[in-house]
GROMACS .gro file of N, CA, C and O in nm:
model
  264
    1TYR      N    1  -0.884  -0.368  -0.655
    1TYR     CA    2  -0.822  -0.495  -0.629
    1TYR      C    3  -0.825  -0.583  -0.754
    1TYR      O    4  -0.724  -0.640  -0.791
    2ALA      N    5  -0.936  -0.589  -0.821
    2ALA     CA    6  -0.949  -0.674  -0.940
    2ALA      C    7  -0.857  -0.627  -1.052
    2ALA      O    8  -0.805  -0.708  -1.128
    3GLU      N    9  -0.838  -0.496  -1.065
    3GLU     CA   10  -0.751  -0.442  -1.170
    3GLU      C   11  -0.607  -0.489  -1.153
    3GLU      O   12  -0.534  -0.503  -1.249
    4GLY      N   13  -0.566  -0.512  -1.031
    4GLY     CA   14  -0.428  -0.553  -1.004
    4GLY      C   15  -0.398  -0.697  -1.035
    4GLY      O   16  -0.284  -0.741  -1.024
    5GLU      N   17  -0.497  -0.773  -1.077
    5GLU     CA   18  -0.473  -0.914  -1.109
    5GLU      C   19  -0.382  -0.929  -1.230
    5GLU      O   20  -0.298  -1.017  -1.235
    6ALA      N   21  -0.396  -0.841  -1.328
    6ALA     CA   22  -0.316  -0.850  -1.450
    6ALA      C   23  -0.182  -0.776  -1.437
    6ALA      O   24  -0.085  -0.815  -1.499
    7ASN      N   25  -0.180  -0.668  -1.360
    7ASN     CA   26  -0.055  -0.594  -1.338
    7ASN      C   27  -0.061  -0.526  -1.202
    7ASN      O   28  -0.168  -0.501  -1.148
    8ALA      N   29   0.053  -0.497  -1.149
    8ALA     CA   30   0.062  -0.445  -1.013
    8ALA      C   31  -0.003  -0.307  -1.000
    8ALA      O   32   0.003  -0.225  -1.090
    9ARG      N   33  -0.066  -0.287  -0.887
    9ARG     CA   34  -0.123  -0.157  -0.851
    9ARG      C   35  -0.067  -0.119  -0.715
    9ARG      O   36  -0.044  -0.204  -0.630
   10ILE      N   37  -0.047   0.009  -0.695
   10ILE     CA   38   0.002   0.058  -0.567
   10ILE      C   39  -0.100   0.157  -0.511
   10ILE      O   40  -0.146   0.247  -0.581
   11MET      N   41  -0.137   0.136  -0.386
   11MET     CA   42  -0.224   0.230  -0.317
   11MET      C   43  -0.148   0.283  -0.197
   11MET      O   44  -0.121   0.209  -0.102
   12ALA      N   45  -0.110   0.407  -0.203
   12ALA     CA   46  -0.038   0.468  -0.092
   12ALA      C   47  -0.137   0.513   0.014
   12ALA      O   48  -0.239   0.573  -0.017
   13MET      N   49  -0.106   0.480   0.137
   13MET     CA   50  -0.189   0.524   0.249
   13MET      C   51  -0.101   0.600   0.347
   13MET      O   52   0.000   0.548   0.392
   14VAL      N   53  -0.141   0.720   0.376
   14VAL     CA   54  -0.073   0.800   0.478
   14VAL      C   55  -0.163   0.800   0.600
   14VAL      O   56  -0.278   0.841   0.594
   15VAL      N   57  -0.110   0.747   0.709
   15VAL     CA   58  -0.189   0.735   0.830
   15VAL      C   59  -0.124   0.819   0.939
   15VAL      O   60  -0.019   0.782   0.992
   16HIS      N   61  -0.183   0.932   0.969
   16HIS     CA   62  -0.131   1.019   1.074
   16HIS      C   63  -0.185   0.973   1.209
   16HIS      O   64  -0.306   0.963   1.226
   17PRO      N   65  -0.097   0.944   1.305
   17PRO     CA   66  -0.143   0.894   1.435
   17PRO      C   67  -0.241   0.986   1.506
   17PRO      O   68  -0.334   0.939   1.570
   18PHE      N   69  -0.223   1.116   1.492
   18PHE     CA   70  -0.312   1.208   1.563
   18PHE      C   71  -0.452   1.212   1.501
   18PHE      O   72  -0.546   1.263   1.561
   19ILE      N   73  -0.467   1.159   1.380
   19ILE     CA   74  -0.599   1.152   1.317
   19ILE      C   75  -0.658   1.012   1.330
   19ILE      O   76  -0.768   0.994   1.377
   20MET      N   77  -0.582   0.911   1.285
   20MET     CA   78  -0.636   0.774   1.284
   20MET      C   79  -0.618   0.700   1.417
   20MET      O   80  -0.680   0.598   1.439
   21GLY      N   81  -0.534   0.752   1.505
   21GLY     CA   82  -0.508   0.682   1.630
   21GLY      C   83  -0.608   0.712   1.740
   21GLY      O   84  -0.596   0.659   1.850
   22VAL      N   85  -0.706   0.794   1.712
   22VAL     CA   86  -0.804   0.827   1.815
   22VAL      C   87  -0.904   0.711   1.831
   22VAL      O   88  -0.929   0.636   1.737
   23PRO      N   89  -0.958   0.693   1.952
   23PRO     CA   90  -1.040   0.575   1.981
   23PRO      C   91  -1.155   0.550   1.884
   23PRO      O   92  -1.184   0.436   1.849
   24HIS      N   93  -1.222   0.655   1.838
   24HIS     CA   94  -1.338   0.632   1.751
   24HIS      C   95  -1.299   0.599   1.606
   24HIS      O   96  -1.385   0.565   1.526
   25ARG      N   97  -1.170   0.603   1.572
   25ARG     CA   98  -1.126   0.570   1.436
   25ARG      C   99  -1.037   0.447   1.429
   25ARG      O  100  -1.027   0.383   1.325
   26ILE      N  101  -0.970   0.413   1.536
   26ILE     CA  102  -0.870   0.306   1.531
   26ILE      C  103  -0.933   0.170   1.496
   26ILE      O  104  -0.873   0.091   1.424
   27ALA      N  105  -1.054   0.145   1.545
   27ALA     CA  106  -1.120   0.017   1.515
   27ALA      C  107  -1.146   0.004   1.365
   27ALA      O  108  -1.126  -0.104   1.307
   28LEU      N  109  -1.189   0.112   1.301
   28LEU     CA  110  -1.214   0.108   1.157
   28LEU      C  111  -1.084   0.089   1.079
   28LEU      O  112  -1.080   0.016   0.980
   29LEU      N  113  -0.976   0.152   1.124
   29LEU     CA  114  -0.847   0.133   1.059
   29LEU      C  115  -0.804  -0.014   1.069
   29LEU      O  116  -0.762  -0.072   0.970
   30ARG      N  117  -0.816  -0.072   1.187
   30ARG     CA  118  -0.782  -0.214   1.203
   30ARG      C  119  -0.867  -0.303   1.113
   30ARG      O  120  -0.816  -0.395   1.049
   31GLU      N  121  -0.995  -0.275   1.106
   31GLU     CA  122  -1.086  -0.353   1.022
   31GLU      C  123  -1.049  -0.340   0.875
   31GLU      O  124  -1.047  -0.439   0.801
   32THR      N  125  -1.017  -0.220   0.832
   32THR     CA  126  -0.980  -0.196   0.693
   32THR      C  127  -0.850  -0.269   0.657
   32THR      O  128  -0.841  -0.334   0.552
   33LEU      N  129  -0.750  -0.260   0.744
   33LEU     CA  130  -0.623  -0.328   0.719
   33LEU      C  131  -0.640  -0.479   0.718
   33LEU      O  132  -0.581  -0.550   0.636
   34ALA      N  133  -0.723  -0.533   0.806
   34ALA     CA  134  -0.750  -0.677   0.809
   34ALA      C  135  -0.819  -0.722   0.681
   34ALA      O  136  -0.786  -0.827   0.624
   35TYR      N  137  -0.914  -0.642   0.633
   35TYR     CA  138  -0.983  -0.673   0.507
   35TYR      C  139  -0.884  -0.676   0.391
   35TYR      O  140  -0.884  -0.767   0.308
   36MET      N  141  -0.798  -0.575   0.386
   36MET     CA  142  -0.700  -0.568   0.278
   36MET      C  143  -0.602  -0.686   0.287
   36MET      O  144  -0.567  -0.745   0.185
   37ALA      N  145  -0.556  -0.719   0.405
   37ALA     CA  146  -0.459  -0.827   0.424
   37ALA      C  147  -0.519  -0.963   0.388
   37ALA      O  148  -0.445  -1.055   0.350
   38ALA      N  149  -0.650  -0.978   0.398
   38ALA     CA  150  -0.715  -1.106   0.368
   38ALA      C  151  -0.720  -1.136   0.219
   38ALA      O  152  -0.742  -1.251   0.179
   39LYS      N  153  -0.700  -1.036   0.135
   39LYS     CA  154  -0.703  -1.056  -0.009
   39LYS      C  155  -0.573  -1.123  -0.054
   39LYS      O  156  -0.465  -1.082  -0.013
   40SER      N  157  -0.585  -1.224  -0.138
   40SER     CA  158  -0.464  -1.294  -0.184
   40SER      C  159  -0.381  -1.202  -0.273
   40SER      O  160  -0.435  -1.123  -0.351
   41GLY      N  161  -0.251  -1.212  -0.257
   41GLY     CA  162  -0.161  -1.133  -0.339
   41GLY      C  163  -0.138  -0.991  -0.290
   41GLY      O  164  -0.066  -0.916  -0.352
   42THR      N  165  -0.201  -0.955  -0.180
   42THR     CA  166  -0.183  -0.821  -0.125
   42THR      C  167  -0.053  -0.815  -0.047
   42THR      O  168  -0.020  -0.906   0.027
   43ALA      N  169   0.020  -0.707  -0.064
   43ALA     CA  170   0.146  -0.688   0.007
   43ALA      C  171   0.145  -0.550   0.072
   43ALA      O  172   0.093  -0.455   0.015
   44PHE      N  173   0.202  -0.542   0.189
   44PHE     CA  174   0.220  -0.414   0.258
   44PHE      C  175   0.368  -0.383   0.254
   44PHE      O  176   0.448  -0.462   0.303
   45MET      N  177   0.404  -0.272   0.192
   45MET     CA  178   0.545  -0.238   0.174
   45MET      C  179   0.572  -0.093   0.210
   45MET      O  180   0.485  -0.008   0.193
   46THR      N  181   0.694  -0.068   0.252
   46THR     CA  182   0.740   0.069   0.269
   46THR      C  183   0.779   0.123   0.132
   46THR      O  184   0.789   0.046   0.034
   47ALA      N  185   0.804   0.252   0.123
   47ALA     CA  186   0.848   0.311  -0.004
   47ALA      C  187   0.978   0.246  -0.051
   47ALA      O  188   0.995   0.217  -0.170
   48GLY      N  189   1.069   0.220   0.041
   48GLY     CA  190   1.195   0.156   0.005
   48GLY      C  191   1.175   0.015  -0.049
   48GLY      O  192   1.242  -0.026  -0.144
   49ALA      N  193   1.083  -0.058   0.009
   49ALA     CA  194   1.055  -0.193  -0.038
   49ALA      C  195   0.992  -0.191  -0.177
   49ALA      O  196   1.021  -0.276  -0.262
   50ILE      N  197   0.907  -0.092  -0.204
   50ILE     CA  198   0.849  -0.078  -0.338
   50ILE      C  199   0.959  -0.048  -0.439
   50ILE      O  200   0.962  -0.105  -0.549
   51HIS      N  201   1.050   0.038  -0.403
   51HIS     CA  202   1.163   0.072  -0.489
   51HIS      C  203   1.244  -0.053  -0.522
   51HIS      O  204   1.275  -0.081  -0.638
   52ASP      N  205   1.279  -0.130  -0.420
   52ASP     CA  206   1.357  -0.252  -0.441
   52ASP      C  207   1.280  -0.352  -0.527
   52ASP      O  208   1.337  -0.417  -0.615
   53TRP      N  209   1.150  -0.366  -0.503
   53TRP     CA  210   1.067  -0.457  -0.582
   53TRP      C  211   1.066  -0.414  -0.728
   53TRP      O  212   1.081  -0.496  -0.819
   54PHE      N  213   1.048  -0.284  -0.752
   54PHE     CA  214   1.044  -0.232  -0.889
   54PHE      C  215   1.176  -0.260  -0.961
   54PHE      O  216   1.176  -0.306  -1.076
   55LEU      N  217   1.288  -0.232  -0.895
   55LEU     CA  218   1.417  -0.256  -0.959
   55LEU      C  219   1.437  -0.404  -0.990
   55LEU      O  220   1.487  -0.438  -1.098
   56ALA      N  221   1.396  -0.491  -0.900
   56ALA     CA  222   1.409  -0.634  -0.924
   56ALA      C  223   1.319  -0.680  -1.038
   56ALA      O  224   1.356  -0.764  -1.119
   57ALA      N  225   1.199  -0.624  -1.045
   57ALA     CA  226   1.103  -0.666  -1.148
   57ALA      C  227   1.137  -0.613  -1.287
   57ALA      O  228   1.103  -0.676  -1.388
   58THR      N  229   1.206  -0.499  -1.294
   58THR     CA  230   1.233  -0.438  -1.423
   58THR      C  231   1.379  -0.453  -1.467
   58THR      O  232   1.413  -0.411  -1.577
   59GLY      N  233   1.461  -0.508  -1.382
   59GLY     CA  234   1.601  -0.526  -1.419
   59GLY      C  235   1.689  -0.405  -1.391
   59GLY      O  236   1.800  -0.398  -1.439
   60GLY      N  237   1.639  -0.311  -1.317
   60GLY     CA  238   1.722  -0.196  -1.280
   60GLY      C  239   1.657  -0.065  -1.314
   60GLY      O  240   1.548  -0.060  -1.371
   61PRO      N  241   1.725   0.044  -1.281
   61PRO     CA  242   1.667   0.176  -1.307
   61PRO      C  243   1.664   0.206  -1.457
   61PRO      O  244   1.740   0.150  -1.534
   62PRO      N  245   1.573   0.296  -1.497
   62PRO     CA  246   1.569   0.333  -1.639
   62PRO      C  247   1.697   0.405  -1.679
   62PRO      O  248   1.763   0.466  -1.597
   63ALA      N  249   1.729   0.395  -1.806
   63ALA     CA  250   1.850   0.461  -1.858
   63ALA      C  251   1.832   0.612  -1.849
   63ALA      O  252   1.723   0.665  -1.871
   64ALA      N  253   1.939   0.681  -1.816
   64ALA     CA  254   1.936   0.828  -1.810
   64ALA      C  255   1.920   0.885  -1.949
   64ALA      O  256   1.972   0.831  -2.048
   65ASN      N  257   1.852   0.997  -1.960
   65ASN     CA  258   1.836   1.066  -2.089
   65ASN      C  259   1.971   1.125  -2.130
   65ASN      O  260   2.044   1.180  -2.049
   66SER      N  261   2.002   1.116  -2.257
   66SER     CA  262   2.129   1.171  -2.307
   66SER      C  263   2.115   1.316  -2.342
   66SER      O  264   2.021   1.362  -2.392
   0.00000   0.00000   0.00000
């Protein structure tokens, strides 16, 4: 979290319902997500939203190699 203060960091989380949705794990998942959401500047995005954010922040896709 502290490293992302100077530049953006992305942490991908894959949450499979059959693993994390079971009763003995769901409470910990909720607690973890609440902890992460409480940090200032934290954003939850889909892959498409990250793509759109990147293009907006960099001015577009990189130039194709010639």
